[in-house]
Structure formats: structure tokens, C-alpha cells
Short mmCIF file of C-alpha atoms in Angstrom, two decimals:
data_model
loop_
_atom_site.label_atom_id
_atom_site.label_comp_id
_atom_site.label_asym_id
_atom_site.label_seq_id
_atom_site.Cartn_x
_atom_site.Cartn_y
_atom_site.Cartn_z
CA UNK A 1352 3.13 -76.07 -119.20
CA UNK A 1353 5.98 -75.65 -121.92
CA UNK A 1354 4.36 -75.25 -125.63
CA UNK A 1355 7.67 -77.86 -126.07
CA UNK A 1356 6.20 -81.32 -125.00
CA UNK A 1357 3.12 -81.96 -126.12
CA UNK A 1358 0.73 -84.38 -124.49
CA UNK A 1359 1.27 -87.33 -126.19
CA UNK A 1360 5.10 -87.01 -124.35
CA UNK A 1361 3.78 -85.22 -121.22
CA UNK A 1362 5.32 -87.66 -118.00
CA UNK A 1363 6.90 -89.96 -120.32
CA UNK A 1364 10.21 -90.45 -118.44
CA UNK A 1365 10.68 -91.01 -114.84
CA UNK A 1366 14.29 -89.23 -113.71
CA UNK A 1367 16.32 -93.04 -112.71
CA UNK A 1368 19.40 -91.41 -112.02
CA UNK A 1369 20.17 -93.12 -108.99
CA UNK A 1370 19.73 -96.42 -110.64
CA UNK A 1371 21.97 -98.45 -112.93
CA UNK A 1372 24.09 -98.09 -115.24
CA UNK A 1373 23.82 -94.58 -114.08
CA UNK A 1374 24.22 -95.00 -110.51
CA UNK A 1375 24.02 -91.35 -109.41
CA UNK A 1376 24.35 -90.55 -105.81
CA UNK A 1377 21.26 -89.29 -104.43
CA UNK A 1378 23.23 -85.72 -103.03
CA UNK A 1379 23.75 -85.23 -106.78
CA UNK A 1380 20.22 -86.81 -108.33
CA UNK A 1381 18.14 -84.96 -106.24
CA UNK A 1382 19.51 -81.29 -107.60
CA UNK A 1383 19.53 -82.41 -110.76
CA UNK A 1384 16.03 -83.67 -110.49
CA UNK A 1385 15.46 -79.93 -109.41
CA UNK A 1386 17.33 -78.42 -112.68
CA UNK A 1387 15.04 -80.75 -114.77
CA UNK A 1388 12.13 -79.49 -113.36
CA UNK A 1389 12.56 -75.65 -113.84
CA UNK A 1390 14.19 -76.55 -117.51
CA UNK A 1391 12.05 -76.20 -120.86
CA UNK A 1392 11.47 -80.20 -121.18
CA UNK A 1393 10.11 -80.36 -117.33
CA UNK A 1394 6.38 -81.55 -118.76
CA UNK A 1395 8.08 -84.79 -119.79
CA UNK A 1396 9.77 -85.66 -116.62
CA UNK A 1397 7.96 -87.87 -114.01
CA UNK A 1398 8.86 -88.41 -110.52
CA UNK A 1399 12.47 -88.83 -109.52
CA UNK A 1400 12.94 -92.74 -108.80
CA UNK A 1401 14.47 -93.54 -105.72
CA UNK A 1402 15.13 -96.90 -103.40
CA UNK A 1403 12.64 -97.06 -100.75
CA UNK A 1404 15.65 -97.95 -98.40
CA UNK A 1405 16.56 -94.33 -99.35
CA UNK A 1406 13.41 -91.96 -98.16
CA UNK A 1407 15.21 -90.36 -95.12
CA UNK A 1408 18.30 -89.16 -97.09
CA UNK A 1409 15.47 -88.02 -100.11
CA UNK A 1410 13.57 -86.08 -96.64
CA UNK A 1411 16.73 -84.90 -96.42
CA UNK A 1412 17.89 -83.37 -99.20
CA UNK A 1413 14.71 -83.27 -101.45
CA UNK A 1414 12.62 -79.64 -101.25
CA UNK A 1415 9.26 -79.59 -99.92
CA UNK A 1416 6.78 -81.17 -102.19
CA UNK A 1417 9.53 -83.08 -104.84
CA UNK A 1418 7.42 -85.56 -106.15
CA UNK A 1419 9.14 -88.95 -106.08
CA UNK A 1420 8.38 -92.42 -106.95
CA UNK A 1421 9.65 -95.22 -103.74
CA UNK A 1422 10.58 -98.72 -105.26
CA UNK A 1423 10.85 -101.84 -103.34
CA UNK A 1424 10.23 -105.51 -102.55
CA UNK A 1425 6.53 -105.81 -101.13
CA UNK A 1426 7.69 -106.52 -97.55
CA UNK A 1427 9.89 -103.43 -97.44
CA UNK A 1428 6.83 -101.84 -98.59
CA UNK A 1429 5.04 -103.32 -96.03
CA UNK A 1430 6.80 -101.84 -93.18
CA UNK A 1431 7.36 -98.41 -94.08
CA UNK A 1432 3.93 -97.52 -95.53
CA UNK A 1433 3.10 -95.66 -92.17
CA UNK A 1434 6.53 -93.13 -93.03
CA UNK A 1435 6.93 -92.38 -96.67
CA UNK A 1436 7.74 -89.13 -98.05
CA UNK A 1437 5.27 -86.25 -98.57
CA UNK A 1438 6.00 -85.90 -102.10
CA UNK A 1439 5.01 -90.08 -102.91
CA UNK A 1440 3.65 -90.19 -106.05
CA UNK A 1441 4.08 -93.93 -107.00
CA UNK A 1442 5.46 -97.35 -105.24
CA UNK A 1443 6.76 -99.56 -107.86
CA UNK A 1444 7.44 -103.14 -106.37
CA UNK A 1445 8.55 -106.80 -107.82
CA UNK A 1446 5.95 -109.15 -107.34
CA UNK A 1447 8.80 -112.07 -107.94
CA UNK A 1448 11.22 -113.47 -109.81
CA UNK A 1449 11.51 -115.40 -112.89
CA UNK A 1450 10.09 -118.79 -112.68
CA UNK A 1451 7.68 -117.68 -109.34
CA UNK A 1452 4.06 -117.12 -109.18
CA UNK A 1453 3.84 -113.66 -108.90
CA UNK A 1454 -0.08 -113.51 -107.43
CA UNK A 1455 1.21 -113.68 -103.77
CA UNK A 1456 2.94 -110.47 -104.28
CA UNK A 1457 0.19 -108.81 -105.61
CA UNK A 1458 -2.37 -109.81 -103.00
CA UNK A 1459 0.55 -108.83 -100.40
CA UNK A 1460 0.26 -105.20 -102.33
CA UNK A 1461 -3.35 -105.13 -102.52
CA UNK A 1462 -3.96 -105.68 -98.83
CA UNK A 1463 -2.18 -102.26 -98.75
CA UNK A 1464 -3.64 -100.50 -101.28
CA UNK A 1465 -7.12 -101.89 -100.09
CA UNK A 1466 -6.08 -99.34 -96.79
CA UNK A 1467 -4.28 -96.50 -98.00
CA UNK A 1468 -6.70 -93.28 -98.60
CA UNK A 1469 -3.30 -91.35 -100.36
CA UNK A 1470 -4.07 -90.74 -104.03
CA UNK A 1471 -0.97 -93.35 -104.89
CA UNK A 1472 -0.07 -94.93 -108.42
CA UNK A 1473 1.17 -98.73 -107.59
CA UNK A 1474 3.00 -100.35 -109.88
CA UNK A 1475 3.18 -104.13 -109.52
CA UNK A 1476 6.55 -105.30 -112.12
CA UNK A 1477 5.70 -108.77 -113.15
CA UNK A 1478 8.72 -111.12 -114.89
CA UNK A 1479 7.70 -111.56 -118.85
CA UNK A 1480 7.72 -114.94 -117.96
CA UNK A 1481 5.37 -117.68 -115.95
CA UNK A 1482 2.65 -116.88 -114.49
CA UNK A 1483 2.50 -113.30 -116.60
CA UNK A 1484 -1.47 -113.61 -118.09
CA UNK A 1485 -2.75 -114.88 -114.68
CA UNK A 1486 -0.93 -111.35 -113.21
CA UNK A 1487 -2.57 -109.24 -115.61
CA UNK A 1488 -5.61 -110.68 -114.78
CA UNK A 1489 -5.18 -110.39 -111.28
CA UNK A 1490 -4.42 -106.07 -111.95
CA UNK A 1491 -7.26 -106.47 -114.14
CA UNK A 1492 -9.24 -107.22 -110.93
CA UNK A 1493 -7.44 -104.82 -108.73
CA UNK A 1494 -8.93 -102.35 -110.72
CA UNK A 1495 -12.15 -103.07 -111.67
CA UNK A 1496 -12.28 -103.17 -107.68
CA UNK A 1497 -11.48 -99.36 -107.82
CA UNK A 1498 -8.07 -99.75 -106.69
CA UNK A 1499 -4.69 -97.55 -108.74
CA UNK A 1500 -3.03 -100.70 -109.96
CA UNK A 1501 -0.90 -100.62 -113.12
CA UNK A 1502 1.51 -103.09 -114.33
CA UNK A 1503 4.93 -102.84 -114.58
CA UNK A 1504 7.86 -104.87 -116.81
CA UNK A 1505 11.27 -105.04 -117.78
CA UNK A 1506 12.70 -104.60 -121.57
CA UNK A 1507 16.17 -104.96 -120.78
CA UNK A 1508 19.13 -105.91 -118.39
CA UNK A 1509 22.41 -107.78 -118.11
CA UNK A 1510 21.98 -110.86 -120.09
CA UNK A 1511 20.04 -111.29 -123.69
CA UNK A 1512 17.42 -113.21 -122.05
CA UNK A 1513 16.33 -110.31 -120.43
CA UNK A 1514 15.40 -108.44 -123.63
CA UNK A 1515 11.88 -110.02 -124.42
CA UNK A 1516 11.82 -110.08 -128.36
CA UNK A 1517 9.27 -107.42 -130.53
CA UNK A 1518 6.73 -110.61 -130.64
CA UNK A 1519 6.43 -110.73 -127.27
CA UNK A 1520 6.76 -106.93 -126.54
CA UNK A 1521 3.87 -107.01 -128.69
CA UNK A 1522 1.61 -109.89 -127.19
CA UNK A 1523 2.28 -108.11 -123.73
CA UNK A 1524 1.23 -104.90 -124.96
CA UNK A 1525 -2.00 -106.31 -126.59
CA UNK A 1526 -2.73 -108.25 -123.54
CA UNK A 1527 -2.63 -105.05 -121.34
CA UNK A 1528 -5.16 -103.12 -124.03
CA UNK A 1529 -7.70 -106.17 -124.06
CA UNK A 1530 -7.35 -106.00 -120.31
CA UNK A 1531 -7.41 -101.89 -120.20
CA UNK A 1532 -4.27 -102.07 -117.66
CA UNK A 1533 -1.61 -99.63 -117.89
CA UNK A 1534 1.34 -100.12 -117.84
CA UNK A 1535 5.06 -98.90 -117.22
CA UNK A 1536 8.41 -100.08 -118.82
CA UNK A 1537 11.98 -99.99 -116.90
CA UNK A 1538 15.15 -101.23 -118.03
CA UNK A 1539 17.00 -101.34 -121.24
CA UNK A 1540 14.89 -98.10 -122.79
CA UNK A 1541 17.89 -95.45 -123.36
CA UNK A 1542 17.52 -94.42 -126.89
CA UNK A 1543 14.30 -93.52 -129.46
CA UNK A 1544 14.89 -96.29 -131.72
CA UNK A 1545 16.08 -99.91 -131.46
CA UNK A 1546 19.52 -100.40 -131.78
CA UNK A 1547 22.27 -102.58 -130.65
CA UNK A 1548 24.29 -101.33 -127.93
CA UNK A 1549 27.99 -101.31 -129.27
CA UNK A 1550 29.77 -102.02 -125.88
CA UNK A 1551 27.96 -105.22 -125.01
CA UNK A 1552 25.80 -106.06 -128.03
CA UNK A 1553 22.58 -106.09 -126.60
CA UNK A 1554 19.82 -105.43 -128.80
CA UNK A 1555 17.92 -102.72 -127.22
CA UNK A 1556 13.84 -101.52 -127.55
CA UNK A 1557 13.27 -98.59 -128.44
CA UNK A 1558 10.69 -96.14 -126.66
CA UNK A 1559 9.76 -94.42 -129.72
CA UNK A 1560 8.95 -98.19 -131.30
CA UNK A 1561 7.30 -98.67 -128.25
CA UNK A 1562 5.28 -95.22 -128.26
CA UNK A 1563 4.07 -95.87 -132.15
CA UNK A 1564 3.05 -99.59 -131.16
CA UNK A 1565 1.23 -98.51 -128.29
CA UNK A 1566 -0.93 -96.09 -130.78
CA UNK A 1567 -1.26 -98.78 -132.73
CA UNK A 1568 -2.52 -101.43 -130.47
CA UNK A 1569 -5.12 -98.16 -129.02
CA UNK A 1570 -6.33 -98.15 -132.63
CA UNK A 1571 -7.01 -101.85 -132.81
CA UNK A 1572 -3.62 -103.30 -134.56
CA UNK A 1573 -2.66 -106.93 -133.88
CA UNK A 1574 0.51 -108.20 -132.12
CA UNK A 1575 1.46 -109.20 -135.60
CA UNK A 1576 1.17 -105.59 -136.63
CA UNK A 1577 2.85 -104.07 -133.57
CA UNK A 1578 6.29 -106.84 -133.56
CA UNK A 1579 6.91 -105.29 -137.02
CA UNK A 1580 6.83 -101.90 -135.38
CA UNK A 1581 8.98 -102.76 -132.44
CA UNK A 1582 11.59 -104.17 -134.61
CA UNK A 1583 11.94 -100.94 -136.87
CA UNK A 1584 14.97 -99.58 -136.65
CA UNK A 1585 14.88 -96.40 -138.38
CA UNK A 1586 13.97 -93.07 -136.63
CA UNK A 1587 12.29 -90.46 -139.13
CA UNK A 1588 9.17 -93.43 -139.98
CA UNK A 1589 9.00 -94.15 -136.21
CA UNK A 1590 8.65 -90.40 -135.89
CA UNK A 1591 6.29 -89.72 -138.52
CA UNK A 1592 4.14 -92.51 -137.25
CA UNK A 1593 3.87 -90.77 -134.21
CA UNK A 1594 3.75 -87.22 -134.95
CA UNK A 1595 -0.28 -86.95 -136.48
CA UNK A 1596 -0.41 -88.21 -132.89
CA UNK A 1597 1.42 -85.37 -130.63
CA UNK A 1598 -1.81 -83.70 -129.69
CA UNK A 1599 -3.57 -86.89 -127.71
CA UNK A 1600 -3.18 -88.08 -124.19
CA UNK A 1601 -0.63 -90.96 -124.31
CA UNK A 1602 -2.91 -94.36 -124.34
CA UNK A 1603 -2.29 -97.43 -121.91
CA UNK A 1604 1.47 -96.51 -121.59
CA UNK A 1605 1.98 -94.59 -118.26
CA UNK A 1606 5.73 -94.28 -119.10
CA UNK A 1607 9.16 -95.50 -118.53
CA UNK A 1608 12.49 -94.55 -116.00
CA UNK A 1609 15.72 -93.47 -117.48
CA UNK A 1610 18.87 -93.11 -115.74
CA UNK A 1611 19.27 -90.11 -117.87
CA UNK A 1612 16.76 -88.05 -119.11
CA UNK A 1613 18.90 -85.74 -121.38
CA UNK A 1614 19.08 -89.11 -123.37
CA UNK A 1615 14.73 -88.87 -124.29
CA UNK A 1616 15.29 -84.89 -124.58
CA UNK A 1617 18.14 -85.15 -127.21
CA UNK A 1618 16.70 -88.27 -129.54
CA UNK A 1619 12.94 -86.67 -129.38
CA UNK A 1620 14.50 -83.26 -129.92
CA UNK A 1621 16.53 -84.26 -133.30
CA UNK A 1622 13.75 -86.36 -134.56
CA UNK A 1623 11.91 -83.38 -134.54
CA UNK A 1624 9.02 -84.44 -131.98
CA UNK A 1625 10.38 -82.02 -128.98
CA UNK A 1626 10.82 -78.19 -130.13
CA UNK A 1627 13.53 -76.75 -128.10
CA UNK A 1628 12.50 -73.26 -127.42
CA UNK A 1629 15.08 -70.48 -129.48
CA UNK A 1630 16.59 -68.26 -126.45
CA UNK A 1631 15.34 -64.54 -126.67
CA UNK A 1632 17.79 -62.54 -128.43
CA UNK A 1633 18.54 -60.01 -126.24
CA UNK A 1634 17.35 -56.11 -127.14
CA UNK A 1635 19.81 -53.99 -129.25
CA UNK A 1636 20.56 -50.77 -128.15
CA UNK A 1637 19.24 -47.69 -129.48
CA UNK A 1638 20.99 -44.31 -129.91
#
């Protein structure tokens, strides 16, 4: 593993390329995904994302053994659990929409998980909305039952309302630690630090906000305590906050996708959390 990432920031970002606003065709994600891998950040990269729709063109193109993460709706999951890729690492699956009781979905993904012997991560996304406490509860179950359920939620999308606010980032993130449920982010996550994007005027979460917070909650900090963290929006104090920190495993937060991981690399790198390694000068010639 590269001296660069250390394990607080080891897996952090799932490669999204082929999702938006990136959109990359899967001919060009997949050799990318490659690139990433041999390069000097390749301890923070997850799986490569993919559609489950997608798995014979990944077969396809993907070398033996890519790992790679299948999403889905739970019946889609349903029927193609007999012929998934090799490399599956994770299924990551809506359990419903906004405003619908999410615990049929999860019972639908249980009943699967309850027969699969592969050594899978499921992630079960849950809207920040109804019905969210009585879901966490319900993965709460799932794995005090001894089954790989995590939850999974969105910080971001098309529309404001989307963009849950740093209170209740924060009461989600608390609920998961009193629960011991981890968790994974998608959506909305591009930069370190909370900003606002300039072409639509979103206000977007950081994942270094979210990274301190998370350290914070593990150490016992309120969702009081962890809103005014998530609403920072200046870098070097997020980073400092996190750096006594570098040398841990990364608490409760599995991680998050990005549609492009140079993004993570280049904000982590300049705050000074990634060290880029200096390229060996080659020898000088001697008489």
C-alpha cells in the first residue's frame, strides 16, 4: 500500500464515473478505473460503481478480478443474483422513494442476503425522509442477525430539497453511531469543503466536513456539535481537525462515490492530507 493515503482515507471514494453529472461511458470508465488503480492514490479508491443493468458489458471489458460495486432496484437485484460478476464487491439498492416505507425493501434484500454465502457488502439507500429511524432500526437488526448490512443516503441532487441541511446530516450521523450501522454517502459530495456550486447554486456538503464530524460523533460529540462542523466552510480547520486523526481506521463511515475521483485526490492533496509522492530524479551521468 502507498505511504500516500493513510488509513483514515484508505477506500474513501468509490470510482462513479459512469454516473451523473459525469456520465462516463463504461468502454472509457472501466480503463480509467484501471489507471486509478496502478496510480499512487489507488489505496483510496473503492470499487468502480456500475448499473446492475450493465454487468455483461463490465464482463466484457473489465479484467479478471476488477472489483466492482452493482447498483439497483431490489427486484433487479432479485433476478440476477444467480449471474453477477466475479469481481462483486458491494450491491447498493433503493429501498424506496420519498414519502414510502422503506422496510419492504429491506426485507425484500434481506431474504437475499439471508442466502447468499459470497462475502458481499449490501448497502440498503434509505430517503432522509419518512420512515428513516424505523430503517435504521431495521439494519440495526440485519446485523445483529450476522448479516453485511450498511446503510446508505443521499447528500445531494437536482433540487435544494435534496440537500438535507448540517442539522440533519448530523442527527443521521448520530443515529447511525448509537445504532453502530455504517454507513455510505452518494450524491452531491464533489469537493473537501462545503461550498455553493456556482452554476446552479446548490449548497453542497462537504466530505471533509463530513470526515471531521464523523470523528467527532466516534468520540462522543452531539448532533449539536457535529451541524456546526458540517456547516464549516473553511478548509485548513477542517483539515487540521482531521489530521491528529490520519493514522486510525475510518469510524462508521464506509465511504462515498464520486463521478470523479481526481476531484478527492486534488482537494485532499492541497489541503495537505494526501502526500503526492516527488518522482525520482533520474541518475546523472558520471564521467
Amino acid at each position: 500500500m502507498s505511504n500516500a493515503v493513510p488509513p483514515l482515507l484508505t477506500a474513501l471514494v468509490d470510482d462513479a464515473a459512469v454516473f451523473p453529472p459525469g456520465s462516463a461511458a463504461l468502454e472509457d470508465a472501466v480503463p480509467a478505473h484501471a489507471r486509478h488503480r496502478e496510480s499512487w492514490f489507488a489505496p483510496l479508491i473503492g470499487p468502480l460503481l456500475i448499473p446492475l443493468a450493465d454487468r455483461d458489458a463490465f464482463r466484457a471489458l473489465a479484467p479478471p478480478g476488477t472489483a466492482v460495486g452493482l447498483v439497483g432496484e431490489p427486484a433487479a437485484v432479485e433476478a440476477a443474483i444467480g449471474d453477477l460478476p466475479a469481481g462483486t464487491r458491494q450491491i447498493e439498492s433503493p429501498m424506496a422513494k420519498r414519502g414510502e416505507d422503506p422496510l419492504p425493501g429491506i426485507e425484500r434484500l434481506a431474504a437475499l442476503m439471508r442466502k447468499s454465502e459470497e462475502p458481499r457488502h449490501w448497502y440498503l439507500e434509505v430517503p432522509l425522509a419518512w420512515g428513516l429511524m424505523s430503517a435504521l432500526d431495521a439494519v440495526a437488526a440485519l446485523r445483529a442477525e450476522g448479516l453485511p448490512a450498511a446503510a446508505k443516503f443521499r447528500t445531494g441532487g437536482l433540487a435544494a430539497e435534496l440537500f438535507p441541511t448540517p442539522v440533519e446530516l448530523a442527527a443521521v450521523i448520530c443515529a447511525c453511531r448509537d445504532r453502530d450501522v455504517p454507513f455510505k454517502l452518494t450524491a452531491g459530495l464533489h469537493h473537501a469543503v462545503r461550498h455553493t456550486d456556482a452554476e446552479t447554486g446548490l449548497v453542497h456538503h462537504g466530505f471533509l466536513n463530513i470526515l471531521a464530524a464523523v470523528l467527532a460523533a466516534a468520540d462522543g460529540a452531539e448532533p449539536s456539535d457535529l451541524a456546526g462542523i458540517l456547516a464549516a466552510t473553511e478548509g485548513p480547520p477542517l483539515a487540521d481537525r482531521v489530521r491528529p486523526a490520519l493514522d486510525r481506521d475510518r469510524p462508521l463511515w464506509v465511504g462515498f462515490g464520486s463521478c470523479s475521483v481526481q476531484d478527492p485526490v486534488t482537494d485532499l492533496t492541497m489541503l495537505g492530507l494526501l502526500d503526492r509522492p516527488r518522482p525520482i530524479a533520474p541518475k546523472e551521468a558520471t564521467a
